[in-house]
Amino acid sequence: MHAYTADDDRIARQITEYCLERLAGEAPLDRPMTPAQLQAETGETVTDQGIGRDEALRLWADVLGPACLSVDHRRYLSFIPNAPTKASCYFDMLVAASNVYSGSWLEGSGAVHAENQALRWIADLAGLPEGAGGTFVQGGTVGNLSALVAAREQARRTRTTRPAQWAVCVTAETHSSVKHAVRVIMDAELVEVPGDERGRMTGAALQATLDGLDPAVADGIFAVVATAGTTNVGVVDDIAGIAAVAHAQGWWLHVDGAYGGAGLAAPSVRPLFDGVELADSFIVDPHKWLFAPFDACALLYRDPAAARAAHTQHAGYLDPVTVEGEWNPSDFAIQLTRRARGLPFWFSLAVYGTDAYREAVEQTLTITRAGAELIRRTPYLRLLVEPDLSVLVIERIGWNASDYTAWTARLLDEQVAFVTPTTHRGAVCTRFAIVNPLTTIEDLELIVASMA
Ligand SMILES: *Cc1c(COP(=O)(O)O)cnc(C)c1O
């Protein structure tokens, strides 16, 4: 099994061929299948003797692969799509084949050094200080959780009294992963700050909420989460206003830019992020709007020592990697073993240069603005939220929930586009999330026409 054979060589070449073909062409959207359909096509694949390389690869190419949607399709506008560069994809193949362990400096110094340069680019865009740093984790969920754990540990260390219950300030639009981390994993309380007319948290609303709180609840607050690009409507909270309140209260400011943080690279929207330089922690997912493959979240701390104090694991067998002054990614998040998941992003940045990133993000913003215009002048549509970034929230006048569902199914069935319903202020609507620089205004026109 471990000895490399001529058969391995042949299949490795076929897999490379398959990857090159997918990278060069435009993959179809494809479609989900039911468990019964898939089982009928694959039969049992895990057997005593194995089904062999050819059959396993055939099943992927003919059955399993086509049952996975092409999230990087130009007209895949659901959730937050992903549009990795060619270089980031093929470097991901190299990362897998090299099997780099990048949990520690001792084992993965070269990988960690390169990842840290990519992190530094993001830290500079955000205006974080020279000493800022962190690591790449699996996604925004793990990034948010790790940052909030560091925040709570800091509060535990520095406070002289214990609150009845720890608490974190959020809004209704704060991502579900933050709420899950706070409520379920950390058993802390959520203090919901009312959003403005577009759902943004402002410093004034945060202060007003604090002023109206039971002092016992207020006493438990250790952090506030500002969202730099809400997932559903793509607007940026009033980070500077929130930072001022957090600073006055001694709270940790975490900025969740999992989706929208990429906007830092685009001069046309950069002012929306003012105040992010004051964050204690910040995340952005390169697998969302920074053109890297799944899965990678850049997690940055203003003061990495605070993260180390929360996350460094101690055990006799780990002591050899815990060397003063060495940058161990495992010190900054809840994970130990780690794939060098920031490397595909780093390679792509190194290959194309940061100007290309700025232009690609601006390109998606330009198409979004043109899309907003298209919706404004389409009589049967209504633009529900003025966009800050690259999400358009749209009502089809006269449609109910089942009309939206039927439309989504039809577009996917005809392999035209993948656009799902969402809700805004309790009402069903749809949204276009545009992170792919290949998406054109003609693509949006095609989808808009399908709603007539
Ligand atoms: C997507 C998203 C997350 C979660 O990130 P994952 O990479 O899916 O774990 C968190 N916050 C925001 C604002 C997001 O858009």
Tab-separated table of C-alpha atoms and ligand atoms in Angstrom:
chain	number	residue	atom	x	y	z
A	1	MET	CA	0.000	0.000	0.000
A	2	HIS	CA	2.839	2.398	0.776
A	3	ALA	CA	5.228	1.317	-1.916
A	4	TYR	CA	4.839	3.461	-5.011
A	5	THR	CA	3.953	1.409	-8.081
A	6	ALA	CA	3.588	1.963	-11.787
A	7	ASP	CA	-0.188	1.900	-11.224
A	8	ASP	CA	0.115	4.785	-8.772
A	9	ASP	CA	2.133	6.649	-11.330
A	10	ARG	CA	-0.515	6.132	-14.002
A	11	ILE	CA	-3.393	7.172	-11.707
A	12	ALA	CA	-1.486	10.186	-10.363
A	13	ARG	CA	-1.097	11.343	-13.944
A	14	GLN	CA	-4.800	10.788	-14.615
A	15	ILE	CA	-5.709	12.760	-11.512
A	16	THR	CA	-3.383	15.560	-12.598
A	17	GLU	CA	-5.002	15.472	-16.034
A	18	TYR	CA	-8.450	15.681	-14.417
A	19	CYS	CA	-7.327	18.662	-12.316
A	20	LEU	CA	-5.755	20.454	-15.270
A	21	GLU	CA	-8.889	19.979	-17.336
A	22	ARG	CA	-11.055	21.383	-14.566
A	23	LEU	CA	-8.700	24.324	-14.054
A	24	ALA	CA	-8.569	25.139	-17.757
A	25	GLY	CA	-12.262	24.859	-18.526
A	26	GLU	CA	-15.556	26.036	-17.183
A	27	ALA	CA	-16.999	23.315	-14.983
A	28	PRO	CA	-20.779	22.792	-15.121
A	29	LEU	CA	-22.806	23.786	-12.057
A	30	ASP	CA	-23.743	20.122	-11.458
A	31	ARG	CA	-26.429	19.032	-9.047
A	32	PRO	CA	-27.065	17.262	-5.755
A	33	MET	CA	-28.291	13.652	-5.783
A	34	THR	CA	-30.219	11.685	-3.183
A	35	PRO	CA	-28.495	9.080	-1.001
A	36	ALA	CA	-30.457	6.349	-2.818
A	37	GLN	CA	-29.396	7.594	-6.266
A	38	LEU	CA	-25.775	7.780	-5.194
A	39	GLN	CA	-25.852	4.372	-3.541
A	40	ALA	CA	-27.372	2.857	-6.682
A	41	GLU	CA	-24.550	4.274	-8.769
A	42	THR	CA	-21.622	3.551	-6.467
A	43	GLY	CA	-22.566	0.325	-4.686
A	44	GLU	CA	-20.269	-0.475	-1.762
A	45	THR	CA	-16.917	1.170	-2.275
A	46	VAL	CA	-15.255	0.261	1.009
A	47	THR	CA	-14.532	-3.451	0.823
A	48	ASP	CA	-12.085	-6.049	2.190
A	49	GLN	CA	-10.014	-6.154	-0.943
A	50	GLY	CA	-10.530	-2.599	-2.213
A	51	ILE	CA	-12.102	-1.683	-5.540
A	52	GLY	CA	-8.819	-0.551	-7.076
A	53	ARG	CA	-7.508	2.737	-8.341
A	54	ASP	CA	-9.257	2.780	-11.707
A	55	GLU	CA	-12.713	2.045	-10.342
A	56	ALA	CA	-12.374	4.487	-7.427
A	57	LEU	CA	-11.251	7.262	-9.759
A	58	ARG	CA	-13.973	6.425	-12.274
A	59	LEU	CA	-16.603	6.710	-9.521
A	60	TRP	CA	-15.313	10.144	-8.587
A	61	ALA	CA	-15.196	11.407	-12.161
A	62	ASP	CA	-18.533	9.945	-13.276
A	63	VAL	CA	-20.711	9.966	-10.163
A	64	LEU	CA	-19.407	11.680	-7.046
A	65	GLY	CA	-17.762	14.763	-8.530
A	66	PRO	CA	-20.831	15.707	-10.609
A	67	ALA	CA	-22.920	15.422	-7.425
A	68	CYS	CA	-20.934	18.327	-5.917
A	69	LEU	CA	-21.922	21.840	-6.980
A	70	SER	CA	-19.290	24.032	-8.625
A	71	VAL	CA	-19.131	26.763	-6.031
A	72	ASP	CA	-16.698	28.634	-8.286
A	73	HIS	CA	-19.167	28.845	-11.213
A	74	ARG	CA	-19.695	32.437	-12.452
A	75	ARG	CA	-23.435	32.199	-11.841
A	76	TYR	CA	-23.227	30.503	-8.451
A	77	LEU	CA	-24.374	33.466	-6.343
A	78	SER	CA	-25.656	31.680	-3.222
A	79	PHE	CA	-24.373	31.796	0.340
A	80	ILE	CA	-20.836	33.150	-0.045
A	81	PRO	CA	-19.354	31.471	-3.126
A	82	ASN	CA	-15.652	31.016	-3.758
A	83	ALA	CA	-13.507	31.741	-6.791
A	84	PRO	CA	-9.963	30.452	-6.308
A	85	THR	CA	-7.200	31.540	-8.661
A	86	LYS	CA	-5.552	28.911	-10.819
A	87	ALA	CA	-2.263	29.285	-8.952
A	88	SER	CA	-3.904	28.794	-5.568
A	89	CYS	CA	-5.583	25.603	-6.791
A	90	TYR	CA	-2.530	23.948	-8.204
A	91	PHE	CA	-0.454	24.926	-5.218
A	92	ASP	CA	-3.058	23.223	-3.051
A	93	MET	CA	-2.196	20.013	-4.901
A	94	LEU	CA	1.441	20.549	-3.965
A	95	VAL	CA	0.551	21.174	-0.326
A	96	ALA	CA	-1.273	17.838	-0.240
A	97	ALA	CA	1.534	15.943	-1.945
A	98	SER	CA	4.131	17.469	0.402
A	99	ASN	CA	2.095	16.722	3.537
A	100	VAL	CA	3.659	19.587	5.457
A	101	TYR	CA	2.965	19.645	9.189
A	102	SER	CA	2.444	23.273	9.991
A	103	GLY	CA	1.320	23.272	13.592
A	104	SER	CA	4.784	24.239	14.815
A	105	TRP	CA	7.775	26.260	13.692
A	106	LEU	CA	10.083	23.320	14.396
A	107	GLU	CA	8.330	21.124	11.840
A	108	GLY	CA	7.066	23.648	9.308
A	109	SER	CA	9.173	26.807	9.526
A	110	GLY	CA	9.258	27.374	5.750
A	111	ALA	CA	5.502	27.042	5.402
A	112	VAL	CA	4.810	29.175	8.461
A	113	HIS	CA	7.216	31.875	7.256
A	114	ALA	CA	5.383	32.125	3.919
A	115	GLU	CA	1.975	32.088	5.600
A	116	ASN	CA	3.116	34.841	7.941
A	117	GLN	CA	4.020	37.060	4.986
A	118	ALA	CA	0.499	36.596	3.648
A	119	LEU	CA	-0.906	37.395	7.097
A	120	ARG	CA	1.255	40.501	7.196
A	121	TRP	CA	-0.295	41.761	3.970
A	122	ILE	CA	-3.724	41.476	5.576
A	123	ALA	CA	-2.509	43.072	8.825
A	124	ASP	CA	-1.127	46.008	6.823
A	125	LEU	CA	-4.396	46.435	4.915
A	126	ALA	CA	-6.184	46.558	8.263
A	127	GLY	CA	-3.589	48.899	9.772
A	128	LEU	CA	-2.761	46.532	12.621
A	129	PRO	CA	0.532	47.232	14.419
A	130	GLU	CA	3.891	45.683	13.585
A	131	GLY	CA	3.628	43.098	16.346
A	132	ALA	CA	0.270	41.728	15.176
A	133	GLY	CA	0.105	38.132	14.018
A	134	GLY	CA	-1.740	34.856	14.138
A	135	THR	CA	-2.360	31.887	11.927
A	136	PHE	CA	-4.593	30.342	9.297
A	137	VAL	CA	-7.383	28.158	10.630
A	138	GLN	CA	-10.069	26.103	8.939
A	139	GLY	CA	-12.699	28.804	8.557
A	140	GLY	CA	-14.397	31.792	10.093
A	141	THR	CA	-16.150	29.577	12.608
A	142	VAL	CA	-12.879	28.393	14.142
A	143	GLY	CA	-11.367	31.870	13.778
A	144	ASN	CA	-14.243	33.529	15.627
A	145	LEU	CA	-14.226	30.914	18.354
A	146	SER	CA	-10.458	31.068	18.851
A	147	ALA	CA	-10.500	34.879	19.043
A	148	LEU	CA	-13.334	34.915	21.569
A	149	VAL	CA	-11.636	32.266	23.697
A	150	ALA	CA	-8.524	34.479	23.776
A	151	ALA	CA	-10.726	37.436	24.725
A	152	ARG	CA	-12.356	35.577	27.594
A	153	GLU	CA	-9.033	34.252	28.887
A	154	GLN	CA	-7.715	37.785	28.910
A	155	ALA	CA	-10.761	38.924	30.903
A	156	ARG	CA	-10.283	36.036	33.340
A	157	ARG	CA	-6.634	36.941	33.796
A	158	THR	CA	-7.055	40.662	34.192
A	159	ARG	CA	-10.304	40.994	36.151
A	160	THR	CA	-10.395	40.791	39.894
A	161	THR	CA	-14.058	39.753	40.106
A	162	ARG	CA	-16.064	37.062	38.305
A	163	PRO	CA	-19.384	37.983	36.665
A	164	ALA	CA	-22.430	35.783	37.152
A	165	GLN	CA	-22.263	35.060	33.406
A	166	TRP	CA	-19.826	36.123	30.687
A	167	ALA	CA	-21.420	37.970	27.764
A	168	VAL	CA	-20.630	39.220	24.250
A	169	CYS	CA	-22.354	42.027	22.323
A	170	VAL	CA	-23.653	41.170	18.830
A	171	THR	CA	-26.495	42.153	16.490
A	172	ALA	CA	-29.210	40.141	14.768
A	173	GLU	CA	-27.000	40.098	11.642
A	174	THR	CA	-23.906	38.748	13.434
A	175	HIS	CA	-22.925	35.425	11.854
A	176	SER	CA	-24.443	32.266	13.324
A	177	SER	CA	-20.956	30.900	14.053
A	178	VAL	CA	-20.310	33.707	16.545
A	179	LYS	CA	-23.596	33.021	18.301
A	180	HIS	CA	-22.880	29.299	18.324
A	181	ALA	CA	-19.416	29.904	19.787
A	182	VAL	CA	-20.668	32.220	22.498
A	183	ARG	CA	-23.832	30.448	23.547
A	184	VAL	CA	-23.206	26.790	22.939
A	185	ILE	CA	-19.465	26.311	23.145
A	186	MET	CA	-18.498	28.962	25.682
A	187	ASP	CA	-21.780	28.945	27.627
A	188	ALA	CA	-21.788	32.736	27.657
A	189	GLU	CA	-24.642	35.133	27.057
A	190	LEU	CA	-25.409	37.163	23.939
A	191	VAL	CA	-26.346	40.804	24.347
A	192	GLU	CA	-28.138	41.834	21.176
A	193	VAL	CA	-27.638	45.411	20.043
A	194	PRO	CA	-30.383	46.624	17.686
A	195	GLY	CA	-29.124	47.273	14.173
A	196	ASP	CA	-29.785	50.462	12.213
A	197	GLU	CA	-32.031	50.506	9.124
A	198	ARG	CA	-29.536	48.291	7.297
A	199	GLY	CA	-28.851	46.069	10.287
A	200	ARG	CA	-25.510	47.650	11.218
A	201	MET	CA	-24.279	47.949	14.763
A	202	THR	CA	-23.330	51.540	15.586
A	203	GLY	CA	-21.343	52.891	18.505
A	204	ALA	CA	-24.374	54.900	19.620
A	205	ALA	CA	-26.649	51.842	19.658
A	206	LEU	CA	-24.020	49.848	21.527
A	207	GLN	CA	-23.732	52.580	24.164
A	208	ALA	CA	-27.520	52.906	24.460
A	209	THR	CA	-27.856	49.140	24.887
A	210	LEU	CA	-25.198	49.151	27.582
A	211	ASP	CA	-26.892	52.040	29.388
A	212	GLY	CA	-30.159	50.123	29.475
A	213	LEU	CA	-28.720	46.824	30.710
A	214	ASP	CA	-29.108	45.264	34.122
A	215	PRO	CA	-25.698	46.066	35.725
A	216	ALA	CA	-25.195	42.392	36.552
A	217	VAL	CA	-25.473	41.493	32.848
A	218	ALA	CA	-23.318	44.445	31.766
A	219	ASP	CA	-20.658	43.296	34.212
A	220	GLY	CA	-20.259	40.047	32.290
A	221	ILE	CA	-19.492	41.636	28.919
A	222	PHE	CA	-15.924	40.926	27.871
A	223	ALA	CA	-16.099	41.420	24.108
A	224	VAL	CA	-18.021	42.978	21.274
A	225	VAL	CA	-18.115	41.500	17.781
A	226	ALA	CA	-18.258	43.992	14.919
A	227	THR	CA	-19.070	42.526	11.529
A	228	ALA	CA	-17.136	43.855	8.550
A	229	GLY	CA	-19.521	42.652	5.864
A	230	THR	CA	-22.603	40.856	7.141
A	231	THR	CA	-23.176	37.566	5.386
A	232	ASN	CA	-26.797	38.102	4.469
A	233	VAL	CA	-26.732	41.703	3.257
A	234	GLY	CA	-23.047	42.600	3.043
A	235	VAL	CA	-22.954	45.772	5.113
A	236	VAL	CA	-20.162	46.917	7.429
A	237	ASP	CA	-20.803	47.857	11.060
A	238	ASP	CA	-19.680	51.217	12.467
A	239	ILE	CA	-16.349	49.776	13.564
A	240	ALA	CA	-14.818	53.064	14.758
A	241	GLY	CA	-17.876	53.902	16.886
A	242	ILE	CA	-17.940	50.397	18.347
A	243	ALA	CA	-14.204	50.554	19.045
A	244	ALA	CA	-14.640	53.749	21.062
A	245	VAL	CA	-17.224	52.112	23.348
A	246	ALA	CA	-15.175	48.911	23.646
A	247	HIS	CA	-12.083	50.900	24.540
A	248	ALA	CA	-13.890	52.956	27.188
A	249	GLN	CA	-15.300	49.766	28.745
A	250	GLY	CA	-12.102	47.722	28.529
A	251	TRP	CA	-13.783	45.141	26.264
A	252	TRP	CA	-12.043	43.112	23.583
A	253	LEU	CA	-13.006	44.190	20.048
A	254	HIS	CA	-13.264	41.305	17.596
A	255	VAL	CA	-13.917	42.185	13.952
A	256	ASP	CA	-15.487	39.403	11.899
A	257	GLY	CA	-14.536	40.077	8.286
A	258	ALA	CA	-14.878	36.437	7.188
A	259	TYR	CA	-16.617	37.532	4.013
A	260	GLY	CA	-16.211	41.307	3.791
A	261	GLY	CA	-12.668	41.702	5.083
A	262	ALA	CA	-11.446	41.312	1.501
A	263	GLY	CA	-12.916	44.755	0.880
A	264	LEU	CA	-9.907	46.172	2.741
A	265	ALA	CA	-7.983	45.621	-0.493
A	266	ALA	CA	-10.377	47.812	-2.511
A	267	PRO	CA	-9.815	51.590	-2.254
A	268	SER	CA	-13.420	52.299	-3.292
A	269	VAL	CA	-14.798	50.756	-0.081
A	270	ARG	CA	-11.814	50.957	2.277
A	271	PRO	CA	-13.228	53.913	4.296
A	272	LEU	CA	-16.131	51.692	5.423
A	273	PHE	CA	-13.622	49.740	7.505
A	274	ASP	CA	-12.227	52.701	9.449
A	275	GLY	CA	-11.595	51.630	13.025
A	276	VAL	CA	-10.538	48.074	12.105
A	277	GLU	CA	-6.991	49.126	13.015
A	278	LEU	CA	-8.223	49.212	16.629
A	279	ALA	CA	-9.355	45.576	16.643
A	280	ASP	CA	-7.924	43.182	19.206
A	281	SER	CA	-8.600	40.371	16.779
A	282	PHE	CA	-9.675	40.194	13.162
A	283	ILE	CA	-10.574	37.426	10.738
A	284	VAL	CA	-10.998	37.164	6.986
A	285	ASP	CA	-11.599	33.976	4.981
A	286	PRO	CA	-9.426	33.854	1.862
A	287	HIS	CA	-11.765	31.047	0.758
A	288	LYS	CA	-14.563	33.589	0.401
A	289	TRP	CA	-13.614	36.787	-1.418
A	290	LEU	CA	-9.825	36.478	-1.567
A	291	PHE	CA	-9.651	33.849	-4.279
A	292	ALA	CA	-8.222	30.896	-2.345
A	293	PRO	CA	-9.601	27.347	-2.284
A	294	PHE	CA	-11.333	25.845	0.760
A	295	ASP	CA	-10.511	26.029	3.514
A	296	ALA	CA	-8.662	28.953	5.004
A	297	CYS	CA	-9.366	31.708	7.508
A	298	ALA	CA	-6.725	34.281	8.387
A	299	LEU	CA	-6.881	34.940	12.138
A	300	LEU	CA	-4.939	37.951	13.429
A	301	TYR	CA	-4.368	39.284	16.921
A	302	ARG	CA	-3.182	42.764	17.839
A	303	ASP	CA	-1.270	41.213	20.737
A	304	PRO	CA	-0.325	37.617	19.930
A	305	ALA	CA	0.808	37.111	23.544
A	306	ALA	CA	-2.825	37.288	24.653
A	307	ALA	CA	-3.673	34.506	22.211
A	308	ARG	CA	-0.708	32.407	23.320
A	309	ALA	CA	-1.787	32.689	26.935
A	310	ALA	CA	-5.156	31.232	25.944
A	311	HIS	CA	-4.201	28.622	23.369
A	312	THR	CA	-0.727	27.174	23.930
A	313	GLN	CA	-1.133	23.511	24.804
A	314	HIS	CA	1.237	22.052	27.390
A	315	ALA	CA	2.370	18.437	27.603
A	316	GLY	CA	5.698	16.661	27.976
A	317	TYR	CA	5.591	15.473	24.362
A	318	LEU	CA	4.947	19.060	23.159
A	319	ASP	CA	7.742	20.741	25.095
A	320	PRO	CA	10.260	20.348	22.237
A	321	VAL	CA	8.180	22.664	20.023
A	322	THR	CA	7.546	25.284	22.702
A	323	VAL	CA	10.668	27.337	22.134
A	324	GLU	CA	10.773	30.955	23.261
A	325	GLY	CA	10.637	33.285	20.265
A	326	GLU	CA	9.450	30.659	17.751
A	327	TRP	CA	6.146	31.185	15.968
A	328	ASN	CA	3.960	28.139	16.562
A	329	PRO	CA	0.612	28.403	14.756
A	330	SER	CA	-0.885	26.035	17.329
A	331	ASP	CA	-0.440	28.767	19.965
A	332	PHE	CA	-3.056	30.990	18.342
A	333	ALA	CA	-6.150	28.825	17.902
A	334	ILE	CA	-7.959	25.797	19.235
A	335	GLN	CA	-6.166	23.399	16.912
A	336	LEU	CA	-2.881	21.545	17.202
A	337	THR	CA	-2.205	19.559	14.027
A	338	ARG	CA	-2.664	21.855	11.094
A	339	ARG	CA	-2.508	21.639	7.346
A	340	ALA	CA	-0.566	24.517	5.779
A	341	ARG	CA	-3.890	25.845	4.575
A	342	GLY	CA	-2.612	29.388	4.114
A	343	LEU	CA	-0.058	28.316	1.507
A	344	PRO	CA	-2.305	28.227	-1.576
A	345	PHE	CA	-3.319	31.804	-0.739
A	346	TRP	CA	0.296	32.830	-0.135
A	347	PHE	CA	1.467	31.265	-3.422
A	348	SER	CA	-1.206	33.065	-5.399
A	349	LEU	CA	-0.400	36.405	-3.733
A	350	ALA	CA	3.279	35.871	-4.466
A	351	VAL	CA	2.619	34.901	-8.100
A	352	TYR	CA	0.178	37.614	-9.153
A	353	GLY	CA	1.056	40.423	-6.738
A	354	THR	CA	-1.243	42.402	-4.500
A	355	ASP	CA	-2.275	44.865	-7.247
A	356	ALA	CA	-4.063	42.000	-8.991
A	357	TYR	CA	-5.983	41.319	-5.784
A	358	ARG	CA	-7.039	44.936	-5.513
A	359	GLU	CA	-8.238	44.894	-9.120
A	360	ALA	CA	-10.096	41.601	-8.741
A	361	VAL	CA	-11.972	42.773	-5.636
A	362	GLU	CA	-12.767	46.096	-7.355
A	363	GLN	CA	-14.030	44.177	-10.392
A	364	THR	CA	-16.620	42.311	-8.292
A	365	LEU	CA	-17.661	45.624	-6.701
A	366	THR	CA	-18.082	47.207	-10.137
A	367	ILE	CA	-20.333	44.345	-11.256
A	368	THR	CA	-22.294	44.567	-8.021
A	369	ARG	CA	-22.919	48.291	-8.597
A	370	ALA	CA	-24.003	47.598	-12.165
A	371	GLY	CA	-26.230	44.813	-10.826
A	372	ALA	CA	-27.799	47.219	-8.313
A	373	GLU	CA	-28.592	49.606	-11.194
A	374	LEU	CA	-30.091	46.736	-13.195
A	375	ILE	CA	-32.367	45.814	-10.292
A	376	ARG	CA	-33.433	49.425	-9.694
A	377	ARG	CA	-34.590	49.741	-13.267
A	378	THR	CA	-36.318	46.341	-13.436
A	379	PRO	CA	-39.988	46.971	-12.645
A	380	TYR	CA	-40.705	43.563	-11.064
A	381	LEU	CA	-37.723	43.736	-8.688
A	382	ARG	CA	-36.916	45.806	-5.630
A	383	LEU	CA	-33.458	46.321	-4.140
A	384	LEU	CA	-34.054	45.872	-0.419
A	385	VAL	CA	-30.740	47.115	0.987
A	386	GLU	CA	-28.287	49.674	-0.369
A	387	PRO	CA	-25.156	47.549	-0.811
A	388	ASP	CA	-21.894	48.394	0.945
A	389	LEU	CA	-19.982	45.500	-0.581
A	390	SER	CA	-20.876	42.747	-3.056
A	391	VAL	CA	-24.222	41.368	-1.884
A	392	LEU	CA	-27.525	42.387	-3.498
A	393	VAL	CA	-30.726	41.630	-1.570
A	394	ILE	CA	-33.683	41.493	-3.919
A	395	GLU	CA	-37.433	41.176	-3.695
A	396	ARG	CA	-39.377	39.798	-6.673
A	397	ILE	CA	-42.576	41.752	-6.299
A	398	GLY	CA	-45.535	39.396	-5.942
A	399	TRP	CA	-43.603	36.196	-5.199
A	400	ASN	CA	-44.154	34.023	-2.152
A	401	ALA	CA	-41.737	31.529	-0.603
A	402	SER	CA	-42.696	28.689	-2.919
A	403	ASP	CA	-42.218	30.885	-6.017
A	404	TYR	CA	-38.637	31.548	-4.935
A	405	THR	CA	-38.021	27.871	-4.183
A	406	ALA	CA	-39.413	26.769	-7.549
A	407	TRP	CA	-37.305	29.387	-9.359
A	408	THR	CA	-34.118	28.265	-7.554
A	409	ALA	CA	-34.821	24.641	-8.471
A	410	ARG	CA	-35.552	25.498	-12.099
A	411	LEU	CA	-32.341	27.527	-12.538
A	412	LEU	CA	-30.263	24.702	-11.112
A	413	ASP	CA	-32.143	22.065	-13.067
A	414	GLU	CA	-31.470	23.971	-16.293
A	415	GLN	CA	-27.854	24.456	-15.148
A	416	VAL	CA	-28.202	28.223	-15.592
A	417	ALA	CA	-27.364	29.490	-12.130
A	418	PHE	CA	-27.498	28.693	-8.448
A	419	VAL	CA	-29.300	31.411	-6.501
A	420	THR	CA	-31.167	30.582	-3.299
A	421	PRO	CA	-33.834	32.394	-1.291
A	422	THR	CA	-33.069	34.104	1.998
A	423	THR	CA	-35.051	36.248	4.399
A	424	HIS	CA	-34.737	39.925	5.159
A	425	ARG	CA	-36.708	41.475	8.035
A	426	GLY	CA	-38.766	38.325	8.224
A	427	ALA	CA	-39.791	38.297	4.551
A	428	VAL	CA	-38.561	35.809	1.937
A	429	CYS	CA	-36.429	37.317	-0.826
A	430	THR	CA	-33.269	36.365	-2.687
A	431	ARG	CA	-29.720	37.593	-2.818
A	432	PHE	CA	-26.804	37.674	-5.231
A	433	ALA	CA	-23.411	37.303	-3.530
A	434	ILE	CA	-20.739	38.253	-6.041
A	435	VAL	CA	-17.154	37.249	-5.286
A	436	ASN	CA	-16.140	35.918	-8.689
A	437	PRO	CA	-14.310	38.389	-10.958
A	438	LEU	CA	-15.502	36.321	-13.937
A	439	THR	CA	-19.165	37.106	-13.224
A	440	THR	CA	-20.404	39.597	-15.821
A	441	ILE	CA	-23.354	41.961	-16.021
A	442	GLU	CA	-24.711	39.659	-18.754
A	443	ASP	CA	-24.724	36.848	-16.192
A	444	LEU	CA	-26.817	39.005	-13.856
A	445	GLU	CA	-29.115	40.045	-16.717
A	446	LEU	CA	-29.726	36.393	-17.531
A	447	ILE	CA	-30.742	35.661	-13.935
A	448	VAL	CA	-32.880	38.797	-13.679
A	449	ALA	CA	-34.668	37.834	-16.919
A	450	SER	CA	-35.445	34.416	-15.413
A	451	MET	CA	-37.460	36.177	-12.675
A	452	ALA	CA	-39.768	38.054	-15.064
B	1	LIG	C1	-18.898	32.690	6.409
B	1	LIG	C2	-18.858	33.513	7.626
B	1	LIG	C3	-18.437	32.977	8.848
B	1	LIG	C4	-18.119	31.521	9.012
B	1	LIG	O1	-16.989	31.161	8.281
B	1	LIG	P1	-16.719	29.656	7.820
B	1	LIG	O2	-15.484	29.809	7.019
B	1	LIG	O3	-17.917	29.229	7.029
B	1	LIG	O4	-16.540	28.837	9.044
B	1	LIG	C5	-18.338	33.835	9.931
B	1	LIG	N1	-18.660	35.134	9.812
B	1	LIG	C6	-19.080	35.685	8.663
B	1	LIG	C7	-19.400	37.137	8.611
B	1	LIG	C8	-19.201	34.882	7.521
B	1	LIG	O5	-19.629	35.433	6.373
